[in-house]
Every structure is written in structure tokens, then in C-alpha cells.
Short mmCIF file of C-alpha atoms in Angstrom, two decimals:
data_model
loop_
_atom_site.label_atom_id
_atom_site.label_comp_id
_atom_site.label_asym_id
_atom_site.label_seq_id
_atom_site.Cartn_x
_atom_site.Cartn_y
_atom_site.Cartn_z
CA MET A 671 -22.80 -13.82 -74.41
CA PRO A 672 -24.99 -12.44 -77.35
CA GLU A 673 -22.49 -11.57 -80.11
CA LEU A 674 -25.59 -11.58 -82.13
CA ILE A 675 -28.93 -10.78 -81.02
CA LYS A 676 -31.51 -13.17 -82.39
CA HIS A 677 -33.69 -11.25 -85.14
CA ALA A 678 -35.82 -12.01 -88.16
CA ARG A 679 -33.70 -11.20 -91.28
CA SER A 680 -35.86 -9.13 -93.58
CA ARG A 681 -36.78 -10.00 -97.23
CA GLU A 682 -34.74 -7.02 -98.33
CA ALA A 683 -31.78 -8.16 -96.31
CA GLN A 684 -32.31 -12.01 -97.88
CA ALA A 685 -32.32 -10.18 -101.41
CA TRP A 686 -29.23 -8.06 -100.37
CA LEU A 687 -27.37 -10.94 -99.19
CA LYS A 688 -27.99 -12.99 -102.38
CA LYS A 689 -26.84 -10.37 -104.59
CA GLU A 690 -23.56 -9.77 -102.44
CA ILE A 691 -22.90 -13.52 -102.57
CA ALA A 692 -23.21 -13.63 -106.29
CA GLU A 693 -20.78 -10.69 -106.65
CA GLN A 694 -18.33 -12.33 -104.22
CA LYS A 695 -18.34 -15.64 -106.27
CA ALA A 696 -17.26 -13.77 -109.14
CA ARG A 697 -14.85 -11.79 -107.42
CA TYR A 698 -13.30 -14.95 -105.77
CA ARG A 699 -13.16 -16.69 -109.31
CA LYS A 700 -11.11 -13.57 -110.70
CA ILE A 701 -8.74 -13.56 -107.73
CA GLU A 702 -8.22 -17.28 -107.98
CA HIS A 703 -7.34 -17.24 -111.61
CA GLU A 704 -5.01 -14.49 -111.33
CA MET A 705 -3.10 -16.06 -108.47
CA ASN A 706 -3.22 -19.49 -109.44
CA VAL A 707 -2.68 -19.41 -113.12
CA THR A 708 -1.65 -15.63 -114.25
CA ILE A 709 1.36 -14.93 -111.98
CA ALA A 710 2.30 -18.52 -111.43
CA ALA A 711 5.37 -18.12 -113.61
CA GLN A 712 6.36 -14.91 -111.95
CA ARG A 713 5.87 -16.67 -108.35
CA ASP A 714 8.19 -19.45 -109.37
CA LYS A 715 10.92 -17.04 -109.60
CA TRP A 716 10.06 -15.33 -106.27
CA ILE A 717 10.09 -19.00 -104.79
CA GLU A 718 13.61 -19.51 -106.36
CA ALA A 719 15.06 -16.37 -105.06
CA PHE A 720 13.55 -17.06 -101.46
CA LEU A 721 15.08 -20.60 -101.38
CA GLU A 722 18.30 -18.93 -102.34
CA ARG A 723 18.05 -16.22 -99.61
CA ILE A 724 17.37 -18.72 -96.72
CA GLN A 725 20.46 -20.60 -97.51
CA THR A 726 22.72 -17.39 -97.71
CA ARG A 727 21.40 -14.73 -95.37
CA GLY A 728 18.95 -17.15 -93.28
CA TYR A 729 15.75 -18.10 -92.41
CA ASN A 730 13.60 -16.21 -90.00
CA VAL A 731 13.18 -18.75 -87.01
CA HIS A 732 11.93 -16.18 -84.34
CA PHE A 733 12.07 -12.32 -84.35
CA ASN A 734 15.69 -11.24 -85.29
CA MET A 735 17.20 -15.21 -84.94
CA LEU A 736 18.08 -16.22 -88.43
CA ARG A 737 19.22 -19.86 -89.48
CA LYS A 738 21.22 -20.72 -92.75
CA ILE A 739 19.23 -23.59 -94.41
CA LYS A 740 21.57 -26.44 -95.58
CA PRO A 741 21.30 -27.37 -99.39
CA GLU A 742 19.74 -30.89 -98.32
CA GLU A 743 16.98 -29.26 -96.21
CA ILE A 744 15.61 -27.46 -99.30
CA PRO A 745 12.45 -28.97 -100.11
CA LYS A 746 11.63 -30.45 -103.57
CA ARG A 747 8.64 -29.25 -105.56
CA PRO A 748 6.12 -31.80 -105.79
CA LYS A 749 4.51 -32.96 -108.99
CA ARG A 750 0.96 -32.06 -108.01
CA LYS A 751 -0.67 -28.92 -109.00
CA PHE A 752 0.32 -26.12 -107.01
CA LYS A 753 -1.92 -23.28 -106.04
CA VAL A 754 -1.87 -20.52 -103.42
CA VAL A 755 -5.69 -19.49 -103.30
CA PHE A 756 -7.82 -22.22 -101.97
CA MET B 1089 -16.95 -18.62 -90.64
CA ALA B 1090 -17.63 -19.39 -94.10
CA ARG B 1091 -15.88 -16.83 -96.09
CA PRO B 1092 -13.98 -17.61 -99.24
CA HIS B 1093 -10.24 -17.00 -99.44
CA ILE B 1094 -10.13 -13.41 -100.86
CA GLU B 1095 -6.57 -12.52 -101.47
CA PRO B 1096 -5.41 -10.17 -102.74
CA PHE B 1097 -8.39 -7.71 -103.31
CA VAL B 1098 -7.70 -3.69 -103.90
CA ASP B 1099 -10.88 -1.77 -103.17
CA ARG B 1100 -9.63 1.09 -105.31
CA THR B 1101 -10.51 -1.05 -108.37
CA VAL B 1102 -14.21 -0.99 -107.63
CA PRO B 1103 -16.76 1.86 -107.28
CA PHE B 1104 -18.74 2.43 -103.99
CA LYS B 1105 -22.34 1.13 -103.97
CA LYS B 1106 -25.34 2.75 -102.06
CA MET B 1107 -26.32 0.95 -98.85
CA THR B 1108 -29.99 -0.06 -99.45
CA LEU B 1109 -30.55 -2.28 -96.35
CA PRO B 1110 -33.56 -1.16 -94.23
CA GLY B 1111 -32.79 1.06 -91.27
CA PHE B 1112 -29.75 2.85 -92.73
CA PRO B 1113 -30.29 6.40 -93.67
CA LYS B 1114 -29.70 7.55 -97.16
CA GLY B 1115 -25.99 8.68 -97.78
CA MET B 1116 -24.01 5.41 -96.92
CA HIS B 1117 -21.94 3.86 -99.48
CA TYR B 1118 -19.78 0.87 -99.38
CA LYS B 1119 -17.40 -1.52 -101.05
CA MET B 1120 -17.75 -5.29 -100.06
CA LEU B 1121 -14.51 -6.84 -98.97
CA SER B 1122 -15.49 -10.08 -97.85
CA LEU B 1123 -18.69 -11.70 -96.82
CA ASP B 1124 -19.75 -14.84 -94.79
CA THR B 1125 -22.14 -16.58 -97.01
CA ASP B 1126 -23.94 -18.35 -94.03
CA THR B 1127 -24.29 -15.52 -91.54
CA GLY B 1128 -24.16 -12.33 -93.53
CA ALA B 1129 -21.11 -11.15 -91.46
CA CYS B 1130 -19.12 -8.83 -93.64
CA SER B 1131 -16.18 -6.47 -94.04
CA MET B 1132 -16.69 -3.28 -95.83
CA THR B 1133 -14.91 -0.12 -96.88
CA VAL B 1134 -17.50 2.59 -96.28
CA MET B 1135 -18.12 6.12 -97.23
CA PHE B 1136 -20.67 8.35 -95.60
CA GLU B 1137 -21.60 11.54 -97.34
CA SER B 1138 -21.37 15.19 -96.02
CA GLY B 1139 -24.06 15.96 -93.44
CA TYR B 1140 -24.73 12.38 -92.90
CA ALA B 1141 -26.65 11.61 -89.51
CA LEU B 1142 -27.67 8.68 -87.70
CA PRO B 1143 -30.01 8.84 -84.91
CA PRO B 1144 -29.31 6.82 -81.60
CA GLY B 1145 -29.17 3.02 -82.35
CA MET B 1146 -27.68 -0.37 -81.98
CA SER B 1147 -26.80 -3.21 -84.15
CA TYR B 1148 -28.16 -6.96 -83.90
CA SER B 1149 -24.42 -8.00 -84.67
CA GLU B 1150 -21.23 -7.01 -82.89
CA MET B 1151 -19.73 -4.10 -85.15
CA GLU B 1152 -16.31 -2.55 -85.34
CA LEU B 1153 -15.87 0.75 -86.97
CA PHE B 1154 -12.42 2.40 -88.01
CA VAL B 1155 -12.28 6.15 -89.36
CA MET B 1156 -9.81 6.73 -92.01
CA THR B 1157 -10.72 10.19 -93.12
CA GLY B 1158 -13.20 12.82 -91.80
CA TYR B 1159 -14.79 12.92 -88.33
CA ILE B 1160 -17.86 11.94 -86.32
CA GLU B 1161 -19.48 14.30 -84.04
CA MET B 1162 -20.94 12.28 -80.90
CA ASP B 1163 -21.73 13.46 -77.39
CA GLY B 1164 -20.28 16.77 -78.25
CA GLN B 1165 -17.04 15.49 -79.23
CA ARG B 1166 -15.05 15.14 -82.53
CA HIS B 1167 -13.79 11.68 -83.38
CA GLY B 1168 -11.24 11.95 -86.23
CA PRO B 1169 -9.05 9.57 -88.11
CA GLY B 1170 -7.87 6.83 -86.14
CA THR B 1171 -11.13 6.54 -84.26
CA TYR B 1172 -12.03 2.87 -83.57
CA ILE B 1173 -15.15 1.80 -82.02
CA CYS B 1174 -16.22 -1.93 -81.19
CA LEU B 1175 -20.03 -1.74 -80.44
CA PRO B 1176 -21.18 -5.01 -79.04
CA ALA B 1177 -24.49 -6.34 -80.19
CA GLY B 1178 -27.66 -4.38 -78.69
CA VAL B 1179 -25.57 -1.56 -77.45
CA SER B 1180 -27.12 1.82 -78.33
CA LEU B 1181 -24.69 4.56 -79.56
CA PRO B 1182 -25.75 8.26 -79.08
CA ALA B 1183 -26.83 10.22 -82.25
CA MET B 1184 -23.78 10.70 -84.57
CA LYS B 1185 -23.17 13.43 -87.37
CA MET B 1186 -20.42 13.44 -90.10
CA PRO B 1187 -20.43 17.05 -91.16
CA ARG B 1188 -17.78 16.60 -94.01
CA GLY B 1189 -18.55 12.76 -94.47
CA ILE B 1190 -15.90 10.03 -93.59
CA THR B 1191 -14.21 7.12 -94.89
CA GLY B 1192 -13.76 4.04 -92.86
CA LEU B 1193 -13.89 0.37 -92.47
CA LEU B 1194 -16.91 -1.35 -91.04
CA PHE B 1195 -17.11 -5.02 -89.76
CA TYR B 1196 -20.24 -6.77 -88.73
CA ASN B 1197 -18.68 -9.90 -87.11
CA TYR B 1198 -21.63 -12.37 -86.64
CA GLY B 1199 -24.56 -11.17 -88.81
CA GLU B 1200 -25.61 -9.12 -91.88
CA PRO B 1201 -25.41 -5.29 -91.44
CA SER B 1202 -28.24 -3.60 -89.40
CA PHE B 1203 -29.20 -0.55 -87.77
CA VAL B 1204 -32.19 -0.15 -85.39
CA GLU B 1205 -33.06 3.15 -84.02
CA SER B 1206 -33.03 3.06 -80.17
CA ASP B 1207 -31.88 5.21 -77.38
CA ALA B 1208 -31.58 2.30 -74.92
CA ASP B 1209 -29.67 -0.92 -74.94
CA HIS B 1210 -31.07 -4.13 -75.86
CA PRO B 1211 -31.65 -6.24 -72.68
CA LEU B 1212 -29.06 -8.67 -73.65
CA ALA B 1213 -26.46 -6.08 -74.58
CA GLU B 1214 -23.16 -6.26 -72.95
CA ARG B 1215 -22.09 -2.37 -72.54
CA HIS B 1216 -19.04 -3.08 -70.52
CA LYS B 1217 -17.57 -4.54 -73.92
CA LEU B 1218 -17.98 -1.14 -75.77
CA ILE B 1219 -14.46 0.20 -76.91
CA LYS B 1220 -14.01 3.77 -78.13
CA VAL B 1221 -10.30 4.60 -78.60
CA ASN B 1222 -8.27 6.77 -81.21
CA ALA B 1223 -5.50 4.43 -82.49
CA TYR B 1224 -3.54 6.98 -83.62
CA ASP B 1225 -3.38 9.10 -80.55
CA ASP B 1226 -4.32 7.05 -77.64
CA LEU B 1227 -1.98 4.06 -78.20
CA GLN B 1228 1.63 3.14 -78.65
CA TRP B 1229 3.38 0.94 -80.84
CA SER B 1230 4.77 -2.34 -79.48
CA ALA B 1231 6.48 -5.33 -80.69
CA THR B 1232 4.50 -8.23 -81.35
CA ASN B 1233 4.34 -10.57 -78.34
CA PHE B 1234 3.92 -13.84 -80.24
CA PHE B 1235 6.27 -16.64 -79.88
CA PRO B 1236 7.56 -17.28 -82.53
CA ALA B 1237 7.36 -13.53 -83.49
CA THR B 1238 7.40 -11.67 -86.74
CA ALA B 1239 10.71 -10.12 -87.67
CA PRO B 1240 11.75 -6.60 -86.03
CA GLY B 1241 10.12 -3.88 -87.84
CA CYS B 1242 6.54 -5.28 -87.58
CA MET B 1243 4.81 -3.40 -84.80
CA VAL B 1244 1.14 -3.44 -83.37
CA LYS B 1245 -1.46 -1.85 -81.52
CA ILE B 1246 -4.17 -3.93 -79.77
CA LEU B 1247 -7.60 -2.48 -80.42
CA LYS B 1248 -9.74 -5.52 -79.09
CA PHE B 1249 -9.03 -8.77 -77.54
CA ASP B 1250 -11.43 -11.35 -76.92
CA GLU B 1251 -10.81 -13.15 -73.70
CA ARG B 1252 -12.35 -16.49 -74.78
CA THR B 1253 -11.51 -16.97 -78.39
CA GLN B 1254 -8.30 -14.68 -78.23
CA ALA B 1255 -9.49 -13.27 -81.42
CA PHE B 1256 -8.03 -9.84 -81.81
CA THR B 1257 -8.34 -6.51 -83.72
CA PHE B 1258 -5.04 -4.69 -84.14
CA MET B 1259 -3.38 -1.91 -86.05
CA TYR B 1260 -0.04 -2.83 -87.51
CA CYS B 1261 2.90 -1.08 -89.35
CA MET B 1262 5.92 -2.37 -91.12
CA THR B 1263 8.95 -0.30 -91.38
CA PRO B 1264 10.43 0.87 -94.47
CA ASN B 1265 12.78 -1.89 -95.73
CA PHE B 1266 11.09 -4.66 -93.61
CA TRP B 1267 11.76 -8.15 -94.54
CA GLN B 1268 11.01 -11.67 -93.13
CA ASP B 1269 12.09 -14.66 -94.86
CA ASN B 1270 9.96 -17.45 -93.80
CA ILE B 1271 6.50 -18.94 -94.74
CA SER B 1272 3.69 -18.53 -92.11
CA TYR B 1273 0.30 -20.10 -91.58
CA HIS B 1274 -2.15 -19.94 -88.60
CA ASP B 1275 -5.01 -21.80 -87.07
CA CYS B 1276 -7.14 -18.78 -87.26
CA ALA B 1277 -8.75 -16.95 -90.25
CA GLU B 1278 -6.89 -13.58 -90.78
CA GLU B 1279 -7.98 -10.39 -92.28
CA ALA B 1280 -5.98 -7.18 -93.02
CA TYR B 1281 -6.71 -3.80 -94.92
CA HIS B 1282 -3.85 -1.55 -95.93
CA ILE B 1283 -4.66 2.08 -94.63
CA TRP B 1284 -1.50 3.23 -96.37
CA GLY B 1285 1.54 1.71 -98.25
CA THR B 1286 2.36 -1.36 -100.24
CA SER B 1287 3.74 -4.75 -98.86
CA TRP B 1288 4.56 -7.87 -100.71
CA MET B 1289 4.00 -11.51 -100.18
CA MET B 1290 5.84 -14.33 -102.12
CA GLN B 1291 2.37 -15.96 -102.77
CA PHE B 1292 0.18 -12.99 -103.67
CA GLY B 1293 2.65 -10.19 -105.03
CA GLU B 1294 2.14 -6.74 -103.91
CA LEU B 1295 -0.75 -5.42 -101.76
CA PRO B 1296 -1.00 -1.58 -102.08
CA THR B 1297 -3.04 1.03 -100.39
CA GLY B 1298 -6.62 0.07 -100.21
CA GLY B 1299 -5.52 -3.66 -100.51
CA TYR B 1300 -7.24 -6.29 -98.46
CA PHE B 1301 -7.41 -9.86 -97.84
CA TRP B 1302 -9.42 -12.58 -95.89
CA ARG B 1303 -7.41 -15.59 -95.56
CA PRO B 1304 -8.77 -18.77 -93.95
CA PRO B 1305 -6.80 -20.97 -91.60
CA TYR B 1306 -3.79 -23.10 -92.68
CA ILE B 1307 -2.98 -21.25 -95.90
CA ASN B 1308 0.73 -20.34 -96.46
CA HIS B 1309 1.85 -16.72 -96.70
CA GLY B 1310 5.34 -15.15 -96.83
CA ALA B 1311 8.22 -14.65 -97.25
CA PHE B 1312 7.39 -10.61 -96.70
CA GLN B 1313 8.92 -7.53 -97.74
CA CYS B 1314 8.04 -4.00 -97.46
CA LYS B 1315 10.11 -1.36 -99.06
CA LEU B 1316 8.51 2.18 -97.89
CA GLY B 1317 6.52 0.99 -94.87
CA THR B 1318 2.85 0.15 -94.35
CA LEU B 1319 0.12 1.08 -92.04
CA ALA B 1320 -3.02 -1.53 -91.61
CA ILE B 1321 -5.76 -2.88 -89.71
CA GLY B 1322 -5.68 -6.75 -89.04
CA ARG B 1323 -8.18 -8.85 -87.32
CA THR B 1324 -8.32 -12.75 -86.60
CA ASP B 1325 -11.00 -14.84 -85.42
CA SER B 1326 -9.34 -16.94 -82.99
CA GLN B 1327 -5.76 -17.13 -81.24
CA LEU B 1328 -3.09 -16.30 -83.75
CA TYR B 1329 -0.08 -18.63 -83.70
CA ASN B 1330 2.70 -18.29 -86.32
CA HIS B 1331 3.46 -21.79 -87.72
CA PHE B 1332 6.71 -20.91 -89.52
CA HIS B 1333 8.38 -23.00 -92.02
CA PHE B 1334 10.11 -22.73 -95.52
CA ASN B 1335 8.43 -25.35 -97.78
CA PRO B 1336 6.53 -23.11 -100.34
CA TRP B 1337 4.57 -25.99 -101.79
CA THR B 1338 2.64 -27.25 -98.81
CA THR B 1339 -1.29 -27.53 -98.97
CA ALA B 1340 -3.70 -26.27 -96.19
CA ASP B 1341 -4.53 -29.95 -95.36
CA GLU B 1342 -0.81 -30.57 -94.77
CA ASN B 1343 -0.43 -27.47 -92.81
CA ARG B 1344 -3.35 -28.45 -90.54
CA GLU B 1345 -1.98 -31.79 -90.12
CA ARG B 1346 1.28 -30.45 -89.04
CA ALA B 1347 -0.47 -28.00 -86.70
CA GLY B 1348 -2.17 -30.97 -85.19
CA ALA B 1349 1.12 -33.17 -84.69
CA ARG B 1350 2.53 -29.83 -83.22
CA MET B 1351 -0.36 -29.79 -80.59
CA LEU B 1352 0.37 -33.40 -79.68
CA ALA B 1353 4.04 -32.36 -79.07
CA TRP B 1354 3.27 -29.34 -77.17
CA LYS B 1355 0.12 -30.42 -75.34
CA PRO B 1356 0.19 -34.18 -75.14
CA ASP B 1357 -2.19 -34.57 -72.29
CA LEU B 1358 -4.67 -32.26 -73.45
CA TYR B 1359 -4.35 -33.41 -77.06
CA LYS B 1360 -5.10 -37.08 -76.08
CA TRP B 1361 -8.24 -36.17 -73.64
CA VAL B 1362 -9.70 -34.08 -76.37
CA ALA B 1363 -9.20 -36.76 -78.96
CA THR B 1364 -10.56 -39.47 -76.79
CA GLY B 1365 -14.02 -40.60 -76.98
CA GLU B 1366 -16.46 -37.73 -77.34
CA HIS B 1367 -14.42 -35.02 -75.41
CA ASN B 1368 -14.22 -32.77 -78.55
CA HIS B 1369 -17.02 -30.58 -76.85
CA PRO B 1370 -15.12 -29.24 -73.91
CA ALA B 1371 -16.71 -26.65 -71.70
CA ASP B 1372 -14.85 -23.57 -70.13
CA PHE B 1373 -15.75 -23.15 -66.54
CA GLU B 1374 -14.98 -19.42 -67.09
CA PHE B 1375 -17.29 -19.16 -69.94
CA PRO B 1376 -20.16 -21.95 -69.47
CA HIS B 1377 -22.67 -19.58 -70.97
CA ALA B 1378 -21.00 -19.67 -74.23
CA HIS B 1379 -22.65 -22.77 -75.16
CA PHE B 1380 -25.61 -22.28 -77.44
CA ASN B 1381 -26.88 -24.22 -80.27
CA GLU B 1382 -27.63 -22.88 -83.72
CA LYS B 1383 -31.18 -21.65 -82.52
CA GLY B 1384 -29.39 -19.38 -79.86
CA GLU B 1385 -30.52 -21.89 -77.16
CA ARG B 1386 -28.28 -22.61 -74.29
CA ILE B 1387 -26.93 -26.33 -74.26
CA PHE B 1388 -26.20 -28.00 -70.89
CA GLN B 1389 -23.32 -30.24 -70.79
CA HIS B 1390 -22.18 -32.76 -68.38
CA HIS B 1391 -18.74 -31.43 -68.08
CA GLU B 1392 -20.15 -28.01 -66.66
CA GLY B 1393 -21.15 -30.06 -63.52
CA GLY B 1394 -17.54 -30.92 -62.62
CA ASP B 1395 -17.86 -34.61 -64.02
CA LEU B 1396 -14.59 -34.43 -65.68
CA ASP B 1397 -13.53 -37.95 -64.93
CA HIS B 1398 -16.52 -39.86 -66.56
CA LYS B 1399 -16.05 -42.23 -69.24
CA HIS B 1400 -17.70 -42.36 -72.57
CA LYS B 1401 -19.23 -45.87 -73.61
#
């Protein structure tokens, strides 16, 4: 089952890959900061609204099956640092 | 696959670059969406200039192409928007022309992009796995058949399904005013590109047209909303299972541990067998040839001989 046929990677391909990896690192850092820092306060509000909706309209268990979550089931935010991009 | 978590990324914010890799004729441009830093496997938005032409040829890696605008002339036929081609490694495609150019998505699944001029298949090529379909015209929408399932209003068209890994490529849509109030994660990596439309996820905000993500396994995503509808392409690297929950603050490690605990509850006998001794290298009697080492050499395993009851010391 050759999903990849064995071949020697050319010098040009090595150089191309190196450049792309460097650019991806920079792209990742920008995204990571934007998601984990810049919009963190906005996301806290979205989470608050979500936790409210699943107690009133319901939580999607499967397809159109909804279950209203009881107040005592609502998770508490842990003290550790919160991030969404890993 | 060693790709970092790229989410969200909008390709409209970056310019096209010229493809300079050997083998590719001039006139191909790309935007890198994500890249496996070990293998060079990658996902790209691509643009081929008007009049672009490719001789008959093959790729060393399995490759998938989805046409968003324009058309390809191949074998005397026009292949327009919605065309999806999955080209197994080493399978030769006939000459192609793009008289007015095209834009599309190009995925190299197991190695860096390559094009080798050839009008014959490589000896190892598996031509029976070649897929050519128009996702817009030839396939109809269906509900997702996962359990538990996404909420009503999210529909799919399956473009490719790998029998061994259950990885699949699919087109999906979300209807206007779609919503799903849960948080999901999967055991597989997941990737998607918005052909048209904007959707929202509680962790990452809005993903517009041209929006993309590559998400490694066990990362929370959702709740979900979509005001006006969305059309997108999605892919996984193995079986997709929706692990739903409603705790926004769990980590990927906690999610993986929960998935393991669930596996123990769902398949206790298999879980125990795999977890015992050295059984974490099971062979599949339907795909025994799938066992290769990093050098591409076949690895023989005692399990293939039917010796399933042996003990490890």
C-alpha cells in the first residue's frame, strides 16, 4: 500500500521545505497569540452565554436531542491558564 | 502527522506565491495552509494561470485536488467547479489544460508536493483507488451518519473514505441559522476550508470564506453557529468520533484521557488486550501489507501468523 512512493528529496525540495517550515512557525505564533491572548476576554463572554443556553434551551446530546443542564452540573473554571490553541 | 494547530487561518489575508519546486511548470501559485514539518505533506490553496498546461504525470505522494473556480480540460472533457480528484501515489494522469486558469485546493497527504512527467503508472501505483467526481453535480447531500451526530442542518457528501484508517474527505454544508450547543473533540486530526460562508466556534470566533483550520486530535471546538450558511471541504486522518461535552476548560490531555476511559467502557475486552504486554502493535488480517517501517520495508509480525494466543514475557 504505497501512499508515498520512496524517492530521494531534491536539494530544491529541502530548501523549499525549510523556508515553508519557518513561515509556518511565524504563522502559528501569530495565531496562538491572537487566540490565546487577544480574544480571551471576548471568549469568556461567549462561554458565559453558552453555559446559560445549555441550562435554558439545552445541550446537544445527539442530532436533535437536547438536554437541559442543571445548575449543579455546570463546570467551574479551573485556576490554571486557559488556552484553546495548543 | 506533525502539523501544528493552525486555527483559524484566512487565506484571503496572504498573497499567492510562485511554486518553484522542480517538476512543476511555471504558472502555478499557492498559499500554504498547513504543512507537516517531518514529511512535507501539506494543504494549499492553489491558482493556476490562464493557459496553464501539465503533461501526463504522477506524484510520489497521494494527492487530492478540488476545483473551486475555472475548469480543467482532460481526456477531451471539461472538469469545472466541484471537481474532486484523488490521485494515488504513482498513478499517471493524462495531460491537463486550464485555458482560463483555475483556483482550487491541493492536498499532498504523505510527502512534499511532487510532479513527475510520465504517461505510465509507477509499478507500485494502485490505480483502482483513483477517484474523479464532481462534488456539486454528481453527489447529493446526506445527514452525517455518526453517533452521536452533529445537529440537524449540517450535511455531508463523502468524497473519499479510507477503508483501513477510516480517514475521509468530505464536502459539508451548514444551513442558515445552524446551531449546535455542545463542545466536541475527536481522536483524529481534522482539517477544513470554507469555500463560501462564515461560521462561528466558541473558541476561535468567526471563520469566513477562505477560512481554514488544521486541528490536531483532542482539541475542543464548539459550540457552533452559522447565520447565513456555509459550504466547505473537510478531511480527517483517521476515524472521526464526536466526543461531546460541555466543559469549556478541559485540556487536550484531559480529553484524550477521557477518550481512553470511554474506550475501556465501550470495548473493555479489546482495551485490555491492547493494553496488555506488547499488544499495542496489532496487525489487521485484512491489511497485513500495511506494516512498514520508516524505511519503507515490510515488517513481519508474529500476529500475522495467526498466533493470537501467545504470551509476552
